mmCIF file of C-alpha atoms in Angstrom:
data_model
loop_
_atom_site.group_PDB
_atom_site.id
_atom_site.type_symbol
_atom_site.label_atom_id
_atom_site.label_comp_id
_atom_site.label_asym_id
_atom_site.label_seq_id
_atom_site.Cartn_x
_atom_site.Cartn_y
_atom_site.Cartn_z
ATOM 1 C CA MET A 392 11.893 -19.314 0.624
ATOM 2 C CA ASP A 393 11.090 -15.587 0.644
ATOM 3 C CA PHE A 394 10.286 -15.083 4.328
ATOM 4 C CA TYR A 395 10.888 -16.703 7.685
ATOM 5 C CA ALA A 396 8.517 -16.687 10.660
ATOM 6 C CA VAL A 397 9.557 -17.786 14.141
ATOM 7 C CA LYS A 398 6.917 -18.156 16.861
ATOM 8 C CA PHE A 399 8.185 -18.557 20.399
ATOM 9 C CA PHE A 400 7.184 -19.191 24.002
ATOM 10 C CA ALA A 401 9.706 -18.554 26.790
ATOM 11 C CA THR A 402 9.743 -19.055 30.543
ATOM 12 C CA SER A 403 12.346 -18.367 33.195
ATOM 13 C CA SER A 404 12.999 -19.587 36.709
ATOM 14 C CA LEU A 405 14.493 -16.198 37.569
ATOM 15 C CA THR A 406 11.367 -14.119 36.975
ATOM 16 C CA ALA A 407 7.714 -14.995 37.325
ATOM 17 C CA GLU A 408 6.886 -14.145 33.704
ATOM 18 C CA VAL A 409 6.204 -15.841 30.410
ATOM 19 C CA ILE A 410 7.072 -14.337 27.025
ATOM 20 C CA VAL A 411 5.163 -14.995 23.822
ATOM 21 C CA GLY A 412 5.840 -13.483 20.438
ATOM 22 C CA TYR A 413 7.093 -13.861 16.886
ATOM 23 C CA MET A 414 9.804 -12.574 14.575
ATOM 24 C CA PHE A 415 9.220 -12.260 10.849
ATOM 25 C CA GLY A 416 11.482 -11.117 8.032
ATOM 26 C CA LYS A 417 13.255 -11.821 4.780
ATOM 27 C CA GLN A 418 16.911 -12.168 3.850
ATOM 28 C CA LYS A 419 17.738 -8.455 3.787
ATOM 29 C CA GLY A 420 16.401 -5.662 5.937
ATOM 30 C CA THR A 421 15.149 -5.489 9.500
ATOM 31 C CA PRO A 422 12.774 -7.957 11.167
ATOM 32 C CA GLU A 423 9.192 -7.367 12.197
ATOM 33 C CA TYR A 424 8.467 -8.633 15.682
ATOM 34 C CA LYS A 425 5.891 -8.627 18.473
ATOM 35 C CA VAL A 426 6.605 -9.600 22.072
ATOM 36 C CA LEU A 427 4.377 -9.789 25.108
ATOM 37 C CA SER A 428 5.432 -10.488 28.694
ATOM 38 C CA ILE A 429 2.771 -11.654 31.154
ATOM 39 C CA PRO A 430 3.216 -12.269 34.905
ATOM 40 C CA LYS A 431 2.461 -15.895 35.729
ATOM 41 C CA SER A 432 -0.054 -14.728 38.324
ATOM 42 C CA LYS A 433 -2.106 -13.168 35.508
ATOM 43 C CA LEU A 434 -2.016 -16.171 33.166
ATOM 44 C CA PRO A 435 -5.399 -17.644 34.228
ATOM 45 C CA LYS A 436 -7.082 -14.503 32.838
ATOM 46 C CA PHE A 437 -5.707 -14.993 29.318
ATOM 47 C CA GLU A 438 -5.566 -17.622 26.600
ATOM 48 C CA LEU A 439 -2.116 -17.861 25.040
ATOM 49 C CA PRO A 440 -1.960 -18.608 21.286
ATOM 50 C CA ASP A 441 -0.670 -22.018 20.258
ATOM 51 C CA ILE A 442 2.714 -21.675 18.513
ATOM 52 C CA ASN A 443 1.740 -24.620 16.291
ATOM 53 C CA LEU A 444 -0.816 -22.447 14.519
ATOM 54 C CA SER A 445 0.079 -21.050 11.090
ATOM 55 C CA TYR A 446 1.980 -17.776 11.221
ATOM 56 C CA ILE A 447 -0.970 -15.681 9.969
ATOM 57 C CA GLU A 448 -3.387 -17.187 12.497
ATOM 58 C CA TYR A 449 -0.835 -17.039 15.340
ATOM 59 C CA LYS A 450 -0.079 -13.391 14.587
ATOM 60 C CA SER A 451 -3.782 -12.532 14.567
ATOM 61 C CA LYS A 452 -4.408 -14.222 17.918
ATOM 62 C CA LEU A 453 -1.314 -12.643 19.457
ATOM 63 C CA GLU A 454 -2.503 -9.182 18.377
ATOM 64 C CA GLU A 455 -5.873 -9.856 20.025
ATOM 65 C CA LEU A 456 -4.164 -11.077 23.204
ATOM 66 C CA TYR A 457 -1.861 -8.065 23.298
ATOM 67 C CA TYR A 458 -4.648 -5.483 23.194
ATOM 68 C CA THR A 459 -6.672 -7.471 25.720
ATOM 69 C CA ALA A 460 -3.760 -7.985 28.120
ATOM 70 C CA ILE A 461 -2.517 -4.389 28.234
ATOM 71 C CA LYS A 462 -5.889 -3.274 29.587
ATOM 72 C CA ASP A 463 -4.524 -4.650 32.828
ATOM 73 C CA SER A 464 -2.361 -1.876 34.316
ATOM 74 C CA THR A 465 0.183 -4.336 35.733
ATOM 75 C CA VAL A 466 0.695 -5.976 32.328
ATOM 76 C CA LEU A 467 0.810 -2.575 30.617
ATOM 77 C CA ASP A 468 3.513 -1.199 32.906
ATOM 78 C CA LEU A 469 5.566 -4.390 32.613
ATOM 79 C CA ASN A 470 5.411 -4.355 28.811
ATOM 80 C CA LYS A 471 6.384 -0.711 28.469
ATOM 81 C CA GLN A 472 9.662 -1.606 30.191
ATOM 82 C CA PHE A 473 10.020 -4.954 28.416
ATOM 83 C CA LEU A 474 9.450 -3.567 24.911
ATOM 84 C CA ALA A 475 11.933 -0.748 25.534
ATOM 85 C CA PHE A 476 14.461 -3.373 26.665
ATOM 86 C CA VAL A 477 13.900 -5.582 23.580
ATOM 87 C CA GLN A 478 14.152 -2.630 21.193
ATOM 88 C CA SER A 479 17.407 -1.378 22.737
ATOM 89 C CA THR A 480 18.881 -4.897 22.774
ATOM 90 C CA ILE A 481 18.067 -5.528 19.111
ATOM 91 C CA LYS A 482 19.465 -2.116 18.222
ATOM 92 C CA ARG A 483 22.664 -2.872 20.150
ATOM 93 C CA TYR A 484 23.247 -6.204 18.384
ATOM 94 C CA GLY A 485 22.138 -4.787 15.021
ATOM 95 C CA ALA A 486 18.637 -5.429 13.658
ATOM 96 C CA GLU A 487 19.904 -6.331 10.174
ATOM 97 C CA ILE A 488 22.497 -8.747 11.591
ATOM 98 C CA ILE A 489 19.910 -10.501 13.776
ATOM 99 C CA ASN A 490 17.539 -10.678 10.801
ATOM 100 C CA ALA A 491 20.159 -12.189 8.481
ATOM 101 C CA LYS A 492 21.184 -14.804 11.085
ATOM 102 C CA MET A 493 17.560 -15.702 11.747
ATOM 103 C CA PHE A 494 16.850 -16.078 8.020
ATOM 104 C CA LEU A 495 19.818 -18.415 7.571
ATOM 105 C CA GLY A 496 18.905 -20.384 10.689
ATOM 106 C CA VAL A 497 15.371 -21.026 9.422
ATOM 107 C CA ARG A 498 16.528 -21.696 5.869
ATOM 108 C CA ASP A 499 19.011 -24.296 7.105
ATOM 109 C CA SER A 500 16.535 -25.701 9.688
ATOM 110 C CA ASP A 501 19.105 -24.980 12.405
ATOM 111 C CA VAL A 502 17.019 -24.852 15.590
ATOM 112 C CA ALA A 503 20.102 -24.291 17.784
ATOM 113 C CA ILE A 504 20.973 -21.025 16.022
ATOM 114 C CA ILE A 505 17.390 -19.757 16.244
ATOM 115 C CA LYS A 506 17.209 -20.488 19.963
ATOM 116 C CA ALA A 507 20.636 -18.962 20.567
ATOM 117 C CA ILE A 508 19.585 -15.696 18.889
ATOM 118 C CA LEU A 509 16.392 -15.402 20.938
ATOM 119 C CA SER A 510 18.106 -16.458 24.184
ATOM 120 C CA GLU A 511 20.736 -13.769 23.652
ATOM 121 C CA ILE A 512 18.001 -11.132 23.329
ATOM 122 C CA PHE A 513 16.053 -12.219 26.411
ATOM 123 C CA GLU A 514 18.736 -13.407 28.822
ATOM 124 C CA GLU A 515 19.552 -9.977 30.271
ATOM 125 C CA TRP A 516 15.880 -9.583 31.178
ATOM 126 C CA GLU A 517 14.913 -13.104 32.129
ATOM 127 C CA GLY A 518 18.238 -14.760 32.855
ATOM 128 C CA GLU A 519 18.500 -18.258 31.430
ATOM 129 C CA VAL A 520 15.292 -19.010 29.556
ATOM 130 C CA ASN A 521 13.512 -22.161 28.463
ATOM 131 C CA LEU A 522 12.463 -21.656 24.858
ATOM 132 C CA ARG A 523 9.960 -23.409 22.649
ATOM 133 C CA ILE A 524 9.942 -22.361 19.015
ATOM 134 C CA VAL A 525 8.199 -23.223 15.771
ATOM 135 C CA ALA A 526 9.748 -21.810 12.600
ATOM 136 C CA GLU A 527 8.173 -21.543 9.147
ATOM 137 C CA LYS A 528 9.693 -21.092 5.708
ATOM 138 C CA LEU A 529 7.327 -18.965 3.662
ATOM 139 C CA THR A 530 6.961 -17.749 0.094
ATOM 140 C CA TYR A 531 4.811 -14.869 -1.131
ATOM 141 C CA GLN A 532 2.303 -17.440 -2.382
ATOM 142 C CA ASP A 533 2.203 -19.131 1.018
ATOM 143 C CA LEU A 534 1.168 -15.842 2.612
ATOM 144 C CA VAL A 535 -1.647 -15.451 0.072
ATOM 145 C CA TRP A 536 -3.070 -18.925 0.692
ATOM 146 C CA LEU A 537 -2.721 -18.528 4.478
ATOM 147 C CA MET A 538 -4.568 -15.214 4.297
ATOM 148 C CA THR A 539 -7.258 -16.849 2.185
ATOM 149 C CA GLN A 540 -7.860 -19.533 4.804
ATOM 150 C CA ASN A 541 -8.144 -16.998 7.615
ATOM 151 C CA ARG A 542 -10.383 -14.387 5.987
ATOM 152 C CA SER A 543 -13.681 -13.532 7.593
ATOM 153 C CA PHE A 544 -16.005 -11.264 5.614
ATOM 154 C CA SER A 545 -19.349 -9.874 6.715
ATOM 155 C CA GLU A 546 -22.378 -10.146 4.436
ATOM 156 C CA LYS A 547 -21.848 -6.524 3.404
ATOM 157 C CA GLU A 548 -18.326 -7.233 2.176
ATOM 158 C CA LYS A 549 -19.378 -10.474 0.473
ATOM 159 C CA SER A 550 -22.107 -8.604 -1.415
ATOM 160 C CA TYR A 551 -19.456 -6.630 -3.296
ATOM 161 C CA LEU A 552 -17.952 -9.850 -4.641
ATOM 162 C CA ASN A 553 -21.394 -10.835 -5.935
ATOM 163 C CA ARG A 554 -22.226 -7.594 -7.705
ATOM 164 C CA VAL A 555 -23.725 -7.903 -11.167
ATOM 165 C CA ASP A 556 -20.760 -6.209 -12.872
ATOM 166 C CA VAL A 557 -18.285 -8.801 -11.502
ATOM 167 C CA LEU A 558 -20.485 -11.839 -10.996
ATOM 168 C CA SER A 559 -18.536 -13.966 -13.498
ATOM 169 C CA SER A 560 -15.112 -12.496 -12.589
ATOM 170 C CA PRO A 561 -12.645 -14.718 -10.697
ATOM 171 C CA GLU A 562 -11.623 -13.662 -7.201
ATOM 172 C CA VAL A 563 -7.998 -12.655 -6.803
ATOM 173 C CA LEU A 564 -5.843 -11.775 -3.843
ATOM 174 C CA PRO A 565 -2.841 -9.441 -4.094
ATOM 175 C CA LEU A 566 0.410 -10.896 -2.828
ATOM 176 C CA SER A 567 1.290 -9.637 0.614
ATOM 177 C CA ASP A 568 4.665 -8.059 1.318
ATOM 178 C CA PRO A 569 4.425 -7.104 5.013
ATOM 179 C CA LEU A 570 7.856 -5.449 5.022
ATOM 180 C CA ASN A 571 8.136 -3.479 1.768
ATOM 181 C CA GLY A 572 4.626 -3.540 0.324
ATOM 182 C CA MET A 573 2.251 -0.633 -0.353
ATOM 183 C CA THR A 574 -1.307 -0.208 0.932
ATOM 184 C CA ILE A 575 -4.229 0.520 -1.375
ATOM 185 C CA ASN A 576 -4.296 4.165 -0.226
ATOM 186 C CA ASN A 577 -0.849 4.663 -1.757
ATOM 187 C CA LEU A 578 -1.750 3.120 -5.117
ATOM 188 C CA ASP A 579 -3.485 4.758 -8.081
ATOM 189 C CA VAL A 580 -5.667 3.282 -10.797
ATOM 190 C CA GLY A 581 -3.335 1.911 -13.459
ATOM 191 C CA ASP A 582 -0.622 0.786 -11.030
ATOM 192 C CA PRO A 583 0.677 -2.812 -11.376
ATOM 193 C CA VAL A 584 0.114 -5.195 -8.461
ATOM 194 C CA TYR A 585 1.174 -8.838 -8.146
ATOM 195 C CA SER A 586 -1.736 -11.150 -7.377
ATOM 196 C CA LEU A 587 -2.906 -14.757 -7.434
ATOM 197 C CA ILE A 588 -6.255 -16.040 -8.697
ATOM 198 C CA ILE A 589 -7.858 -17.916 -5.803
ATOM 199 C CA ASP A 590 -11.207 -18.723 -7.409
ATOM 200 C CA PRO A 591 -12.011 -21.193 -10.199
ATOM 201 C CA VAL A 592 -11.880 -19.540 -13.623
ATOM 202 C CA GLU A 593 -14.373 -20.205 -16.436
ATOM 203 C CA PRO A 594 -12.831 -22.656 -18.939
ATOM 204 C CA ALA A 595 -12.726 -20.140 -21.811
ATOM 205 C CA ASN A 596 -11.033 -17.514 -19.667
ATOM 206 C CA LEU A 597 -8.673 -20.081 -18.152
ATOM 207 C CA ASN A 598 -7.457 -21.091 -21.627
ATOM 208 C CA ARG A 599 -6.807 -17.433 -22.479
ATOM 209 C CA LEU A 600 -4.895 -16.914 -19.234
ATOM 210 C CA LYS A 601 -2.826 -20.065 -19.797
ATOM 211 C CA GLU A 602 -1.871 -18.754 -23.234
ATOM 212 C CA LEU A 603 -0.927 -15.405 -21.716
ATOM 213 C CA TYR A 604 0.928 -16.935 -18.719
ATOM 214 C CA PRO A 605 1.926 -20.473 -19.808
ATOM 215 C CA ASP A 606 4.148 -21.172 -16.784
ATOM 216 C CA LYS A 607 1.874 -19.866 -14.019
ATOM 217 C CA PHE A 608 -0.909 -22.491 -13.917
ATOM 218 C CA ASP A 609 -0.798 -26.207 -13.171
ATOM 219 C CA GLU A 610 -2.740 -28.845 -15.088
ATOM 220 C CA SER A 611 -5.770 -28.465 -12.844
ATOM 221 C CA GLY A 612 -5.916 -24.713 -13.523
ATOM 222 C CA LYS A 613 -4.610 -23.564 -10.147
ATOM 223 C CA ASN A 614 -2.667 -20.301 -10.308
ATOM 224 C CA LEU A 615 0.728 -21.159 -8.806
ATOM 225 C CA LEU A 616 2.851 -18.115 -9.630
ATOM 226 C CA PRO A 617 1.928 -14.421 -9.292
ATOM 227 C CA ILE A 618 0.490 -12.434 -12.166
ATOM 228 C CA GLU A 619 1.344 -8.764 -12.642
ATOM 229 C CA SER A 620 -2.191 -7.429 -12.807
ATOM 230 C CA LYS A 621 -3.258 -3.805 -13.174
ATOM 231 C CA LEU A 622 -5.443 -1.958 -10.674
ATOM 232 C CA ILE A 623 -8.437 -0.548 -12.585
ATOM 233 C CA ALA A 624 -10.857 0.394 -9.784
ATOM 234 C CA LYS A 625 -10.906 0.802 -6.020
ATOM 235 C CA GLU A 626 -13.684 1.852 -3.675
ATOM 236 C CA LEU A 627 -13.937 1.925 0.094
ATOM 237 C CA ILE A 628 -16.802 -0.217 1.403
ATOM 238 C CA PRO A 629 -18.788 2.226 3.595
ATOM 239 C CA GLY A 630 -18.618 1.606 7.319
ATOM 240 C CA THR A 631 -15.746 -0.909 7.042
ATOM 241 C CA ASP A 632 -11.953 -1.068 6.873
ATOM 242 C CA TYR A 633 -12.112 -2.891 3.533
ATOM 243 C CA TYR A 634 -11.726 -1.872 -0.099
ATOM 244 C CA PHE A 635 -13.342 -3.483 -3.115
ATOM 245 C CA ILE A 636 -10.914 -3.546 -6.041
ATOM 246 C CA LYS A 637 -10.917 -4.670 -9.660
ATOM 247 C CA MET A 638 -7.800 -5.936 -11.430
ATOM 248 C CA ASP A 639 -7.059 -6.292 -15.140
ATOM 249 C CA LEU A 640 -5.550 -9.775 -15.471
ATOM 250 C CA GLY A 641 -4.939 -9.461 -19.194
ATOM 251 C CA SER A 642 -6.867 -10.509 -22.319
ATOM 252 C CA GLY A 643 -9.843 -8.494 -21.102
ATOM 253 C CA ILE A 644 -10.319 -10.671 -18.005
ATOM 254 C CA ILE A 645 -11.224 -8.770 -14.837
ATOM 255 C CA GLY A 646 -10.436 -10.025 -11.335
ATOM 256 C CA LYS A 647 -12.160 -8.893 -8.129
ATOM 257 C CA ALA A 648 -11.095 -8.721 -4.492
ATOM 258 C CA VAL A 649 -12.037 -7.379 -1.089
ATOM 259 C CA ILE A 650 -8.934 -6.391 0.847
ATOM 260 C CA SER A 651 -8.092 -4.720 4.132
ATOM 261 C CA LYS A 652 -7.014 -1.105 3.808
ATOM 262 C CA ASN A 653 -3.947 -2.098 5.868
ATOM 263 C CA LEU A 654 -2.830 -4.905 3.558
ATOM 264 C CA LYS A 655 0.672 -4.222 2.265
ATOM 265 C CA MET A 656 0.656 -5.441 -1.329
ATOM 266 C CA MET A 657 3.663 -6.646 -3.257
ATOM 267 C CA VAL A 658 4.600 -4.170 -6.012
ATOM 268 C CA ASP A 659 7.595 -3.134 -8.078
ATOM 269 C CA SER A 660 8.305 0.060 -6.122
ATOM 270 C CA ASN A 661 10.648 1.483 -8.784
ATOM 271 C CA LYS A 662 8.021 1.031 -11.484
ATOM 272 C CA ILE A 663 5.320 2.566 -9.267
ATOM 273 C CA GLU A 664 7.458 5.615 -8.454
ATOM 274 C CA GLU A 665 8.232 6.188 -12.143
ATOM 275 C CA MET A 666 4.547 5.938 -13.112
ATOM 276 C CA HIS A 667 3.532 8.364 -10.346
ATOM 277 C CA ARG A 668 6.264 10.801 -11.430
ATOM 278 C CA LYS A 669 5.076 10.777 -15.040
ATOM 279 C CA ARG A 670 1.451 11.308 -13.982
ATOM 280 C CA GLU A 671 2.440 14.252 -11.789
ATOM 281 C CA GLU A 672 4.454 15.758 -14.620
ATOM 282 C CA TYR A 673 1.580 15.320 -17.072
ATOM 283 C CA PHE A 674 -1.061 16.961 -14.858
ATOM 284 C CA ASN A 675 1.280 19.606 -13.413
ATOM 285 C CA PRO A 676 3.760 20.543 -16.180
ATOM 286 C CA PRO A 677 6.806 22.595 -15.128
ATOM 287 C CA GLU A 678 6.284 26.369 -15.524
ATOM 288 C CA ASP A 679 9.214 26.732 -17.898
ATOM 289 C CA LYS A 680 7.259 24.739 -20.506
ATOM 290 C CA ILE A 681 4.830 27.699 -20.899
ATOM 291 C CA ILE A 682 6.673 30.418 -22.814
ATOM 292 C CA GLY A 683 5.053 33.860 -23.217
ATOM 293 C CA ASP A 684 6.541 34.770 -26.625
ATOM 294 C CA ILE A 685 5.054 31.682 -28.187
ATOM 295 C CA LEU A 686 1.651 32.637 -26.817
ATOM 296 C CA LYS A 687 1.907 36.210 -28.223
ATOM 297 C CA ASP A 688 3.078 34.999 -31.617
ATOM 298 C CA SER A 689 0.187 32.570 -31.751
ATOM 299 C CA ILE A 690 -2.376 35.317 -31.077
ATOM 300 C CA ALA A 691 -0.748 37.559 -33.683
ATOM 301 C CA GLY A 692 -0.863 34.735 -36.179
ATOM 302 C CA LEU A 693 -4.582 34.176 -35.493
ATOM 303 C CA LYS A 694 -5.293 37.873 -36.139
ATOM 304 C CA ARG A 695 -3.445 37.797 -39.415
ATOM 305 C CA GLU A 696 -5.207 34.625 -40.497
ATOM 306 C CA ALA A 697 -8.574 36.184 -39.707
ATOM 307 C CA ASN A 698 -7.615 39.328 -41.743
ATOM 308 C CA LEU A 699 -8.488 41.567 -38.819
ATOM 309 C CA PRO A 700 -7.992 45.352 -39.522
ATOM 310 C CA GLU A 701 -4.936 46.831 -37.851
ATOM 311 C CA ASN A 702 -5.311 49.862 -35.543
ATOM 312 C CA LYS A 703 -3.360 52.388 -37.644
ATOM 313 C CA VAL A 704 -4.576 56.075 -37.997
ATOM 314 C CA LYS A 705 -4.344 57.295 -41.641
ATOM 315 C CA SER A 706 -3.795 61.010 -42.707
ATOM 316 C CA SER A 707 -7.205 61.150 -44.474
ATOM 317 C CA ASP A 708 -8.871 60.206 -41.185
ATOM 318 C CA ILE A 709 -7.146 63.161 -39.447
ATOM 319 C CA LEU A 710 -8.416 65.665 -42.109
ATOM 320 C CA ILE A 711 -11.989 64.424 -41.800
ATOM 321 C CA ILE A 712 -11.921 64.726 -37.999
ATOM 322 C CA PHE A 713 -10.399 68.275 -38.204
ATOM 323 C CA GLY A 714 -13.065 69.431 -40.724
ATOM 324 C CA LEU A 715 -15.918 68.156 -38.582
ATOM 325 C CA SER A 716 -14.490 69.910 -35.488
ATOM 326 C CA ILE A 717 -14.257 73.329 -37.302
ATOM 327 C CA GLY A 718 -17.836 72.937 -38.603
ATOM 328 C CA LEU A 719 -19.171 72.280 -35.111
ATOM 329 C CA ILE A 720 -17.365 75.328 -33.661
ATOM 330 C CA ILE A 721 -18.767 77.716 -36.397
ATOM 331 C CA GLY A 722 -22.253 76.290 -35.953
ATOM 332 C CA ALA A 723 -22.079 76.925 -32.197
ATOM 333 C CA ILE A 724 -21.055 80.612 -32.762
ATOM 334 C CA LEU A 725 -23.875 81.269 -35.276
ATOM 335 C CA LEU A 726 -26.403 79.669 -32.905
ATOM 336 C CA GLY A 727 -25.167 81.958 -30.112
ATOM 337 C CA ILE A 728 -25.558 85.121 -32.295
ATOM 338 C CA TRP A 729 -29.076 84.101 -33.322
ATOM 339 C CA LEU A 730 -30.059 83.569 -29.689
ATOM 340 C CA GLY A 731 -28.509 86.934 -28.689
ATOM 341 C CA VAL A 732 -25.835 85.427 -26.531
ATOM 342 C CA PHE A 733 -23.061 87.400 -28.280
#
């Protein structure tokens, strides 16, 4: 278990509202959450997401509901106050403490603890609440397969996966790390990204991959564990929020993918930072690495090697110049006498 996801639906007899939302996180850190409060009088206008849906699908539908619901001024005003209340309450109890308790509650399948945590957050707003929850234990791989099931590409995006240069390449999907991942805009060509192969691989290539990663495929050829692949190309698909990327899977095998520009991909952040630092240093070397004396010595050495004459004035050159000057002066005087100037 790498992540937990808790979807909830709450009602109260004290207030005429319902609360829907989710909390998502991993063992350490702060949770990600979304909450929406809707007056019961407004409920007929909206379709609430079913908490029995998978986390990815539930989250997507809740996001849609949220942006639809807040167009109503009453719902918008209510949720400005409600969100401020939830944020201050979580901050007061400690976001990391709540996250750790929630993780343990889901890991141990302790529904009472999960409900107690959520009730404690909402009770000052709603009073005693009736809670329905559905919790999920998730791994990085689970998130990939859930995302795969809920993708919806247009024909334009699909056309990139069928380009001639990648027609025989297997489709891959980078592992999602919604909390600590990096988006494609923050990654450079050459950076390592963890991904899973989600498309059948040609037998010859599959054998090569199994040799390279003997513990990451099952007998049927399904990629079960993530592969550290290398990003070798990325291009924004015009007019969309998607990128087309190519990944080096090893042994000369190229993977392809179309991903959202907002997808947070699982990476080794320390390795990425070190690679970016070295690239920056290579293309922009520190000024103290360029030393002027070395440059002058190099030029002097080139002159000597080319046997270039040195600019030194010899004594014989001075005598020749002096003689020519005297001759010119005498010639000018004689020319003046002949012309009657003197």
